[in-house]
Tab-separated table of C-alpha atoms in Angstrom:
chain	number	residue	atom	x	y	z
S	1	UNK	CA	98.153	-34.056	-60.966
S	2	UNK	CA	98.865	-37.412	-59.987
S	3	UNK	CA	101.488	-37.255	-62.834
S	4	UNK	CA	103.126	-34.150	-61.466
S	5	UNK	CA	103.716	-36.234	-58.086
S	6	UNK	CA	105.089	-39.139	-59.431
S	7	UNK	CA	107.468	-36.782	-61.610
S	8	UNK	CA	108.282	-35.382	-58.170
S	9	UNK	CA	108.901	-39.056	-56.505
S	10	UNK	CA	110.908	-39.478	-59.342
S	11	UNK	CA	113.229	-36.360	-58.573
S	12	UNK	CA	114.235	-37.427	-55.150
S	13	UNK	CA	114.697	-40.789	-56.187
S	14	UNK	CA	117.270	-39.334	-58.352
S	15	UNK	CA	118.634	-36.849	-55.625
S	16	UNK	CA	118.925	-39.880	-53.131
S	17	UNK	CA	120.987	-42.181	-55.869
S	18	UNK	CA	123.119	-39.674	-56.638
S	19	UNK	CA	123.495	-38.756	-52.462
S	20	UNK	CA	124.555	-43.001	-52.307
S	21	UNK	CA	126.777	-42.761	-55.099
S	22	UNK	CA	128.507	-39.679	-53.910
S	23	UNK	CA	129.121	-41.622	-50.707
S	24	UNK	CA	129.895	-44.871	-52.188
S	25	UNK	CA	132.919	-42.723	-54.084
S	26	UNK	CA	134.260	-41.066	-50.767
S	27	UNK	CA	134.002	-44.544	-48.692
S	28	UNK	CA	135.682	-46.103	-51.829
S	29	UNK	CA	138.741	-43.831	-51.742
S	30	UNK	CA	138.958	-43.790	-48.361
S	31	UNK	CA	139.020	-47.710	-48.508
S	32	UNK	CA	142.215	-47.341	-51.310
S	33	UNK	CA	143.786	-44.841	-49.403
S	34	UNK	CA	143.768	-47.407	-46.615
S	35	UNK	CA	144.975	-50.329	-49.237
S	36	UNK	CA	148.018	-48.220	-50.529
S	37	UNK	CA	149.052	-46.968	-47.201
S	38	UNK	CA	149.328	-50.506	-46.465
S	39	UNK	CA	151.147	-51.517	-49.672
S	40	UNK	CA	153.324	-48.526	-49.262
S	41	UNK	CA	154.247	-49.302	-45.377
S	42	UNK	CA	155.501	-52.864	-45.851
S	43	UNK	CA	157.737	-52.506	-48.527
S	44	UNK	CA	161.272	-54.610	-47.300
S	45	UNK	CA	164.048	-53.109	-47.173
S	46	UNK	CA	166.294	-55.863	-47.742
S	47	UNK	CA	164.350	-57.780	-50.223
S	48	UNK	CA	165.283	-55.851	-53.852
S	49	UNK	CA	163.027	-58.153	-55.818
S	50	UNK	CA	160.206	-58.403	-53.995
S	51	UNK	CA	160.656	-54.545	-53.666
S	52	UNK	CA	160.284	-54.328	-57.000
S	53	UNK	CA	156.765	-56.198	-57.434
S	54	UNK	CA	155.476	-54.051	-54.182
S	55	UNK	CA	156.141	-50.692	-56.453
S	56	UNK	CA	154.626	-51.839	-59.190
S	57	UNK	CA	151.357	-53.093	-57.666
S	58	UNK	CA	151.942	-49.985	-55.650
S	59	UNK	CA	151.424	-47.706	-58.558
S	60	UNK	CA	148.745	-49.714	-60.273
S	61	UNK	CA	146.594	-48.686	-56.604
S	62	UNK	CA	148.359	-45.426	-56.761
S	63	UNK	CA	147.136	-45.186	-60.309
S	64	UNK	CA	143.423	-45.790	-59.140
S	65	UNK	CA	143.948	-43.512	-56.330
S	66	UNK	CA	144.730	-40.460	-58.184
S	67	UNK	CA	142.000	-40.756	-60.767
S	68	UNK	CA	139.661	-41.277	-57.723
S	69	UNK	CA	140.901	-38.008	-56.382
S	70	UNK	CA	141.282	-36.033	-59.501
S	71	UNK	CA	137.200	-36.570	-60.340
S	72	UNK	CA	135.974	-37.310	-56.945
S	73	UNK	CA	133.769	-33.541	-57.572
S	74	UNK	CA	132.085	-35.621	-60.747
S	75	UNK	CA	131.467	-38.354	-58.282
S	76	UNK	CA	132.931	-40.806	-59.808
S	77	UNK	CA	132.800	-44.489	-57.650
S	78	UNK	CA	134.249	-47.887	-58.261
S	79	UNK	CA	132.205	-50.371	-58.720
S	80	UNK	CA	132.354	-53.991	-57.081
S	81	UNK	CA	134.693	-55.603	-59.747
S	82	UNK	CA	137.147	-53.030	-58.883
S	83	UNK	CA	136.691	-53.814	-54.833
S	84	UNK	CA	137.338	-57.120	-56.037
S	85	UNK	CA	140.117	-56.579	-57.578
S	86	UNK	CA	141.592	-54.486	-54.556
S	87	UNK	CA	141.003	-57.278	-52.077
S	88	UNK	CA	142.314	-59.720	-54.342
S	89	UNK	CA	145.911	-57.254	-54.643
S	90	UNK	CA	145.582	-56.854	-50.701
S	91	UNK	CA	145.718	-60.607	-50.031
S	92	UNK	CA	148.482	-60.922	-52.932
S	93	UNK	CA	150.349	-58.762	-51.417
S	94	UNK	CA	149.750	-59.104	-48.140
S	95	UNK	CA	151.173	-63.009	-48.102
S	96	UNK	CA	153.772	-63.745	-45.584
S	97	UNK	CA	153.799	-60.014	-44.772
S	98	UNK	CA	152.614	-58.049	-41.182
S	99	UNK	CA	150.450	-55.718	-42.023
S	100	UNK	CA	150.063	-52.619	-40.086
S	101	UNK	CA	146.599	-51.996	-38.212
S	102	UNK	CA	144.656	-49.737	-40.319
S	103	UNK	CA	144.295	-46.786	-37.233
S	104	UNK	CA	144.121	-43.509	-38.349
S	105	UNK	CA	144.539	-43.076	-42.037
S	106	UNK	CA	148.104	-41.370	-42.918
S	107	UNK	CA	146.336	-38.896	-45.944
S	108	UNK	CA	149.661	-37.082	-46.038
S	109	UNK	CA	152.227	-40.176	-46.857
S	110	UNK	CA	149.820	-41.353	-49.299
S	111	UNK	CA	150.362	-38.077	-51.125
S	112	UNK	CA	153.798	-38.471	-50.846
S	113	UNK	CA	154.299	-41.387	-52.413
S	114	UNK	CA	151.640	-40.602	-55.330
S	115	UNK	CA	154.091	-37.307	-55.826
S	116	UNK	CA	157.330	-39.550	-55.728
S	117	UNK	CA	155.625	-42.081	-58.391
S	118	UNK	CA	154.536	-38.884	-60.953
S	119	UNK	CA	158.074	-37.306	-60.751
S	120	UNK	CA	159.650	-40.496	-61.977
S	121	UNK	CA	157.264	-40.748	-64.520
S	122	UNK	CA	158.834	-37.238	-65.476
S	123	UNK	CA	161.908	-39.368	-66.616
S	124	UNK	CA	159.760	-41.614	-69.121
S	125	UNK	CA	158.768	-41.897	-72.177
S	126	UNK	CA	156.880	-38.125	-73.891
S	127	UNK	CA	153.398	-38.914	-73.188
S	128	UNK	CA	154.487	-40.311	-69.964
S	129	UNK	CA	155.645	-36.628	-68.995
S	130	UNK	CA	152.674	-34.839	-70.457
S	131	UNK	CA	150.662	-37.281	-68.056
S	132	UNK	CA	152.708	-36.520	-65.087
S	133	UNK	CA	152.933	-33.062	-65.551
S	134	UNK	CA	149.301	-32.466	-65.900
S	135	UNK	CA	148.209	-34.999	-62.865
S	136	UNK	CA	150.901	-32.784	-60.661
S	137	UNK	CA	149.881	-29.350	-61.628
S	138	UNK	CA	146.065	-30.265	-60.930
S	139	UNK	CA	147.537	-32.222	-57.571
S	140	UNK	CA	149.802	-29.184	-56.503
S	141	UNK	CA	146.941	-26.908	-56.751
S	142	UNK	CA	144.441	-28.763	-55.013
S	143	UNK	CA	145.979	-30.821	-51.966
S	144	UNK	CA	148.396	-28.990	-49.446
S	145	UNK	CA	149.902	-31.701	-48.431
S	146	UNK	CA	150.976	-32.591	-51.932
S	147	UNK	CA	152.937	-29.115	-51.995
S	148	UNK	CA	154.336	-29.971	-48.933
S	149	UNK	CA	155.908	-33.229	-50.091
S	150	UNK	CA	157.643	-31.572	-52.620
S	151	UNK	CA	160.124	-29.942	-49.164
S	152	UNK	CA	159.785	-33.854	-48.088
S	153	UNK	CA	161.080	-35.477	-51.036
S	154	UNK	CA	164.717	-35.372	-51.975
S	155	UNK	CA	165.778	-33.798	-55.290
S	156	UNK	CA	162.018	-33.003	-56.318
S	157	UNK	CA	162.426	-30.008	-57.233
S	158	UNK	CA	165.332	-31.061	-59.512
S	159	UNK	CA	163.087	-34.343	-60.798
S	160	UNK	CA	160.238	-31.575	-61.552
S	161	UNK	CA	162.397	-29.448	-63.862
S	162	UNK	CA	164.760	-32.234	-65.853
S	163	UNK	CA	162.105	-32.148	-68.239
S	164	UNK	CA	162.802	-28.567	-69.284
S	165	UNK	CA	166.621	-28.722	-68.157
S	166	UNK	CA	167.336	-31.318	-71.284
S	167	UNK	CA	166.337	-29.087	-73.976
S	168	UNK	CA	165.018	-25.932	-75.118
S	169	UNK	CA	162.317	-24.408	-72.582
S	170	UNK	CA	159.525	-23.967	-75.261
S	171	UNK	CA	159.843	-27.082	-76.865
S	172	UNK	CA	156.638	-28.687	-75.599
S	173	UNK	CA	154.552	-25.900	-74.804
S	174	UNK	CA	151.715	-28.209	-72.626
S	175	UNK	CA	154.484	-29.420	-70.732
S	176	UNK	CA	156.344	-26.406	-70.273
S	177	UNK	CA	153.060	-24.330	-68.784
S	178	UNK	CA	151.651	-27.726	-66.300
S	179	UNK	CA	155.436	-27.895	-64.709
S	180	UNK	CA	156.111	-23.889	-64.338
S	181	UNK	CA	152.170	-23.516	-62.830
S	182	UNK	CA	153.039	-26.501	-60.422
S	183	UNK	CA	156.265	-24.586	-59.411
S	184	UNK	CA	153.718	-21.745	-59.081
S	185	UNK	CA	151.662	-24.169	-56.950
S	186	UNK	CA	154.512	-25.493	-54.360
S	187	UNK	CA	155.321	-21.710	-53.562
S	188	UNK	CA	152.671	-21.459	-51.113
S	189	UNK	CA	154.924	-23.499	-48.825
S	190	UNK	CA	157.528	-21.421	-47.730
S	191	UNK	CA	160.397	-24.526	-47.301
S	192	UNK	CA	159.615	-24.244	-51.250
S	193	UNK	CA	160.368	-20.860	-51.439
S	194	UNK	CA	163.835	-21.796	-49.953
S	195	UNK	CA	164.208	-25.082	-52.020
S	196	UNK	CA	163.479	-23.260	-55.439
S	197	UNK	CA	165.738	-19.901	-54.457
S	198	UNK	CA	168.564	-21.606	-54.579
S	199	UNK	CA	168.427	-24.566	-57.136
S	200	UNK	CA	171.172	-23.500	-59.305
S	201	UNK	CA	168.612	-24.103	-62.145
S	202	UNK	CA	164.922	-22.813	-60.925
S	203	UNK	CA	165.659	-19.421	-61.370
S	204	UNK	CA	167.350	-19.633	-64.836
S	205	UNK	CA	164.484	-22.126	-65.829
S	206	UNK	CA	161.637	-19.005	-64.546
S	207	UNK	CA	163.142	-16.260	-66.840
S	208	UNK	CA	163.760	-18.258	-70.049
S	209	UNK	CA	159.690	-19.078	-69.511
S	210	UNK	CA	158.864	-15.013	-68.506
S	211	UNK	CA	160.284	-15.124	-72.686
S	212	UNK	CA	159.196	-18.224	-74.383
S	213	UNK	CA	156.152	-19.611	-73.630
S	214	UNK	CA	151.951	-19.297	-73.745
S	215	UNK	CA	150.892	-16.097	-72.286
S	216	UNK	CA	149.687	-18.449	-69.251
S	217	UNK	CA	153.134	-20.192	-68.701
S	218	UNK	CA	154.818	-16.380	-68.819
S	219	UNK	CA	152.706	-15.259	-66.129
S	220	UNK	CA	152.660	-17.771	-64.098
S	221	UNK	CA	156.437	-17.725	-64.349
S	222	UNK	CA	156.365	-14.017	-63.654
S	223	UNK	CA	153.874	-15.021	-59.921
S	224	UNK	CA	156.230	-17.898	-59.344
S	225	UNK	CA	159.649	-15.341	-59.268
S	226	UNK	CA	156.771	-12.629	-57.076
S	227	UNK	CA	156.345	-15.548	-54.785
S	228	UNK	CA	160.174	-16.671	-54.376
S	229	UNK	CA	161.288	-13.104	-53.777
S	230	UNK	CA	159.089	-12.702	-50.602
S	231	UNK	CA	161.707	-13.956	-49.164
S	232	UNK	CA	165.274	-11.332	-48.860
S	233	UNK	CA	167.707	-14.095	-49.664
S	234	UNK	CA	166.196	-14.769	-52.813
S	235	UNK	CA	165.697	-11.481	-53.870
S	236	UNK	CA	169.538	-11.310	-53.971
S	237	UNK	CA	170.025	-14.703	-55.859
S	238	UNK	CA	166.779	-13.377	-58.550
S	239	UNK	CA	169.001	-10.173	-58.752
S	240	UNK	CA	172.072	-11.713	-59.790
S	241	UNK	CA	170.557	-14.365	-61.984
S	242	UNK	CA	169.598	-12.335	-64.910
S	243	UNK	CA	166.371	-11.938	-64.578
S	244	UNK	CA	165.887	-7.872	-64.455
S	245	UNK	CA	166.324	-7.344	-68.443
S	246	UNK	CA	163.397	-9.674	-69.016
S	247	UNK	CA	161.088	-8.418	-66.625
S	248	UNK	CA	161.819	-4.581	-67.753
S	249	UNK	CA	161.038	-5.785	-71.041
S	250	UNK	CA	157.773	-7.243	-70.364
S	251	UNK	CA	156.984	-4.316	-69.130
S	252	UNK	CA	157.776	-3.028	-72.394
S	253	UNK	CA	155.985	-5.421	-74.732
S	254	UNK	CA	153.812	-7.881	-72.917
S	255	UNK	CA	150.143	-8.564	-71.976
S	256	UNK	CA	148.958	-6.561	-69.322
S	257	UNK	CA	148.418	-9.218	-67.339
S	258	UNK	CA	151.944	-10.157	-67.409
S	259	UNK	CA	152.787	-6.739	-66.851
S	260	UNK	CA	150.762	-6.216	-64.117
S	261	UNK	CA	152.602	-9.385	-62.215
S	262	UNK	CA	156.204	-8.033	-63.661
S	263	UNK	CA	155.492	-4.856	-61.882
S	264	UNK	CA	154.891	-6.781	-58.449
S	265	UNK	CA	158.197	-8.846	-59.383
S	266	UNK	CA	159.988	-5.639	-59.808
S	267	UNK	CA	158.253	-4.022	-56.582
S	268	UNK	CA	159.556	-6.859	-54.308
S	269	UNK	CA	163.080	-6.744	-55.782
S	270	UNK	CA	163.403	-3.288	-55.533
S	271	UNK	CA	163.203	-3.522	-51.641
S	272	UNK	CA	166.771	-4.740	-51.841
S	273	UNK	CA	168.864	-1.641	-52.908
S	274	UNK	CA	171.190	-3.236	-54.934
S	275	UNK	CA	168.445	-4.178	-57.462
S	276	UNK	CA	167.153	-0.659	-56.905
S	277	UNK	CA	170.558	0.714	-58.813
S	278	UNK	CA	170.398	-2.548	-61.531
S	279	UNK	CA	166.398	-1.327	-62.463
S	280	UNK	CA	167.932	1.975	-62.184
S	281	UNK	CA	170.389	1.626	-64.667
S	282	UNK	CA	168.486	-0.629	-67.073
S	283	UNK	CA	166.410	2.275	-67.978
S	284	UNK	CA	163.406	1.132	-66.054
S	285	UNK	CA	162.297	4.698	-65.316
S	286	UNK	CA	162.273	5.409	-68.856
S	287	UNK	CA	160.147	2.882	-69.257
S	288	UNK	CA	157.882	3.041	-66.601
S	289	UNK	CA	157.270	6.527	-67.616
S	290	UNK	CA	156.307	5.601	-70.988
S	291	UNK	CA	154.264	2.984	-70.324
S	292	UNK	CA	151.844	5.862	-67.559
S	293	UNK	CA	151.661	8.089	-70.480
S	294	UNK	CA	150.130	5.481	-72.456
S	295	UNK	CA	147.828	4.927	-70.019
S	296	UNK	CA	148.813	1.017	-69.205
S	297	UNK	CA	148.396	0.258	-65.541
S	298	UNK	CA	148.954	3.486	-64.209
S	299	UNK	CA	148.997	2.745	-60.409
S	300	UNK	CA	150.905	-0.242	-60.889
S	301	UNK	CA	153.695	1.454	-62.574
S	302	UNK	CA	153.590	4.516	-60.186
S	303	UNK	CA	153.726	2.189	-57.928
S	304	UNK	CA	156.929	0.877	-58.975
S	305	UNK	CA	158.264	4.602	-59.292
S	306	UNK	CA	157.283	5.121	-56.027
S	307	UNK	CA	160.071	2.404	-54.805
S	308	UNK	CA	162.690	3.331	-57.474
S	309	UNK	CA	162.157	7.085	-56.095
S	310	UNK	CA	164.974	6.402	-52.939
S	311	UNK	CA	167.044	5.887	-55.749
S	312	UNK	CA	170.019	8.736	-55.972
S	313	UNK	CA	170.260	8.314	-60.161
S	314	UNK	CA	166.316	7.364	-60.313
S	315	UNK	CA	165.924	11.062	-58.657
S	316	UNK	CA	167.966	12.503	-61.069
S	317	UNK	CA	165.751	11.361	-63.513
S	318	UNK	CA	162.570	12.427	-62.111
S	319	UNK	CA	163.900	15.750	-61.274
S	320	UNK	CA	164.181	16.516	-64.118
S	321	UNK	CA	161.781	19.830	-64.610
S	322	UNK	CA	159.015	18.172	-67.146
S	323	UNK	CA	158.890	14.685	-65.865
S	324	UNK	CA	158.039	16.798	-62.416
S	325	UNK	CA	155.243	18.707	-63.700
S	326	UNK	CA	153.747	15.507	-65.235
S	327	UNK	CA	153.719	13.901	-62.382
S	328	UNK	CA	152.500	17.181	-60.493
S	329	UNK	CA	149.838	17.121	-63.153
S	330	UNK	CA	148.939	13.273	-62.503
S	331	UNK	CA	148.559	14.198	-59.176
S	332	UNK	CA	146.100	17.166	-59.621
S	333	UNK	CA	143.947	15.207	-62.577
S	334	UNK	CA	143.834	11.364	-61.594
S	335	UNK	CA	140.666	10.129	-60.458
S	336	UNK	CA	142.672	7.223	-58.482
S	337	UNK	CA	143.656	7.690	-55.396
S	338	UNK	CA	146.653	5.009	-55.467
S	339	UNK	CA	147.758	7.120	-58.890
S	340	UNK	CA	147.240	10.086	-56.140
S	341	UNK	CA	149.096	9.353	-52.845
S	342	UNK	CA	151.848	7.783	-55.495
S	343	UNK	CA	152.937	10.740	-57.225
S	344	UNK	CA	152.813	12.817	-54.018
S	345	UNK	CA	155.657	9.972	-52.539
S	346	UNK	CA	157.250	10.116	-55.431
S	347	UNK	CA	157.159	14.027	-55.788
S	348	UNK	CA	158.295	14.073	-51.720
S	349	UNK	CA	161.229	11.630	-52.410
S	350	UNK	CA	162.608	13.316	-55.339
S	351	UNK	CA	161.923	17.226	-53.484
S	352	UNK	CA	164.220	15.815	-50.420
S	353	UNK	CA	166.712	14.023	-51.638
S	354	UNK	CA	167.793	15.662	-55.123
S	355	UNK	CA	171.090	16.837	-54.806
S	356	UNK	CA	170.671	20.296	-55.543
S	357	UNK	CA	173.283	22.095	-58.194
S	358	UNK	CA	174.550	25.405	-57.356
S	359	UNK	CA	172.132	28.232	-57.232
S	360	UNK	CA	169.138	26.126	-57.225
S	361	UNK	CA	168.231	25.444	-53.913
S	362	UNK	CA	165.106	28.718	-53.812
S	363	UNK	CA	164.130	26.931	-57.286
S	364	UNK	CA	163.557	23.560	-55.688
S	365	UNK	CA	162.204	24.457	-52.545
S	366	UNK	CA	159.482	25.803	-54.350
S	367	UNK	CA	158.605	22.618	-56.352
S	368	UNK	CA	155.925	21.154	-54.148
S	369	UNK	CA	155.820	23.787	-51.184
């Protein structure tokens, strides 16, 4: 027994040391944070050289910094050498400077910066760019405020893509999938959405990865051309950019993940009539019919239907007498309701506004009433 409660002891004593060193970690970072907001708020403007040693011990803190941040769940802490060494880089570069009072910290320009640093390191050396790539993806997703900088910054989003600009888009396939997911990322902020729209090369860049890639970097891809086309000024540029062709034939041949995002992509364009008539006359009722009848993502692709159904020539097609009972017959069998209230919208569409050939109007009055 007496074992058993010195087993217990031992358990808290354990709980309580790792409490300490998970708050040794946070005070640590917070103490960095401090350090590089200093660093990063004195650098002279008129002074090139010393400018130059400021970024560089800059990014050595910076460097610190982000690995704090990127396992601070692990609780991973500093230990005093490494304090040491901070207050030793403070007072170095510190001399014959003012230093700013430490107030409140400024969370937000120390992500900036640690952005600005990783997207030069995109125009370094191969591993340097792996490196960069990875640290922004996992940055991009995690921290806001590092998605915002990316609207802050000037020609980030053109420093984020170089790397897949200067040769062929599936060359390095690691790379490729970390800098298309951290596009995916920055999308959240709509200034983003505007920035990537119209880059003459984001867009271009998005559809050569929908087709060359790992499954992951083609859906993402896929969400990140979704996510730009919430916005009606885009879906106009993503119209006109080539990008249709590739997502209809995702649709045809891809994972059903990927189709299931290609079908939102193709939803949000189609709210824009002029991409209504390019689906249209790609074939993409054709194929969206196929793809129902072999069962893949039924309501998805009705879904789709559904828009392309205020269509003149997409009517035509669905007017046509057996591709209306199968849809008739989708309606009376499907267990799904979406599958349900899709065909009727469809059915309604094409029963009032068919153009109606001579002789036939009794005929297709009587289709659905």
């Amino acid at each position: 027994m007496a074992e058993k409660g010195d087993s217990s002891a031992t358990g808290e004593e354990r709980s309580s040391m790792a409490a300490e060193r998970k708050s040794s970690a946070v005070g640590e970072e917070t103490d960095l944070e401090k350090v590089v907001e200093r660093v990063v708020t004195t650098i002279p403007e008129d002074d090139a050289t010393y400018k130059i040693d400021i970024m560089n011990e800059s990014r050595r803190l910076l460097s610190l910094l982000k690995e704090m941040k990127l396992n601070q769940t692990v609780g991973l802490g500093r230990g005093d050498g490494d304090r040491a060494f901070l207050d030793e880089q403070l007072v170095i570069l510190g001399s014959g400077q003012n230093w700013l009072n430490d107030g409140n910290l400024k969370c937000a320009m120390v992500d900036r910066v640690l952005v600005e640093l990783l997207l030069e390191k995109l125009s370094s050396s191969l591993p340097d760019q792996n490196e960069a790539a990875k640290d922004l993806q996992l940055l991009t997703k995690a921290k806001p405020s590092c998605r915002e900088a990316f609207s802050k910054l000037n020609g980030a989003i053109s420093r984020l893509l170089s790397p897949l600009s200067l040769t062929k888009v599936e060359s390095n396939p690691e790379l490729q999938e970390d800098l298309i997911t951290t596009v995916l990322n920055i999308l959240t902020d709509d200034r983003n959405k505007h920035l990537v729209g119209e880059h003459p090369r984001a867009i271009p860049l998005l559809t050569e990865s929908m087709k060359y890639g790992t499954e992951e970097t083609r859906r993402n891809a896929i969400a990140a051309l979704v996510s730009v086309s919430a916005l009606d000024l885009n879906k106009f540029i993503i119209g006109s950019s080539g990008a249709l062709a590739p997502l209809l034939e995702v649709i045809c041949v891809g994972h059903p993940l990927a189709i299931k995002e290609a079908a939102s992509a193709i939803r949000s364009l189609c709210k824009v009539y002029e991409n209504q008539d390019k689906f249209t006359k790609l074939g993409a009722v054709k194929i969206m019919l196929q793809k129902i009848k072999e069962g893949i993502l039924v309501d998805e692709l009705l879904g789709v239907l559904a828009v392309l159904s205020t269509h003149n020539d997409a009517v035509e097609e669905l007017g046509d007498p057996d591709t209306f009972q199968y849809l008739i017959d989708i309606k009376r069998n499907t267990a799904s309701e979406i599958a349900r209230k899709k065909c009727i919208e469809i059915l309604f569409n094409v029963s009032t506004l068919e153009k109606p050939s001579f002789g036939d109007e009794k005929k297709k009055s009587r289709r659905l009433f």
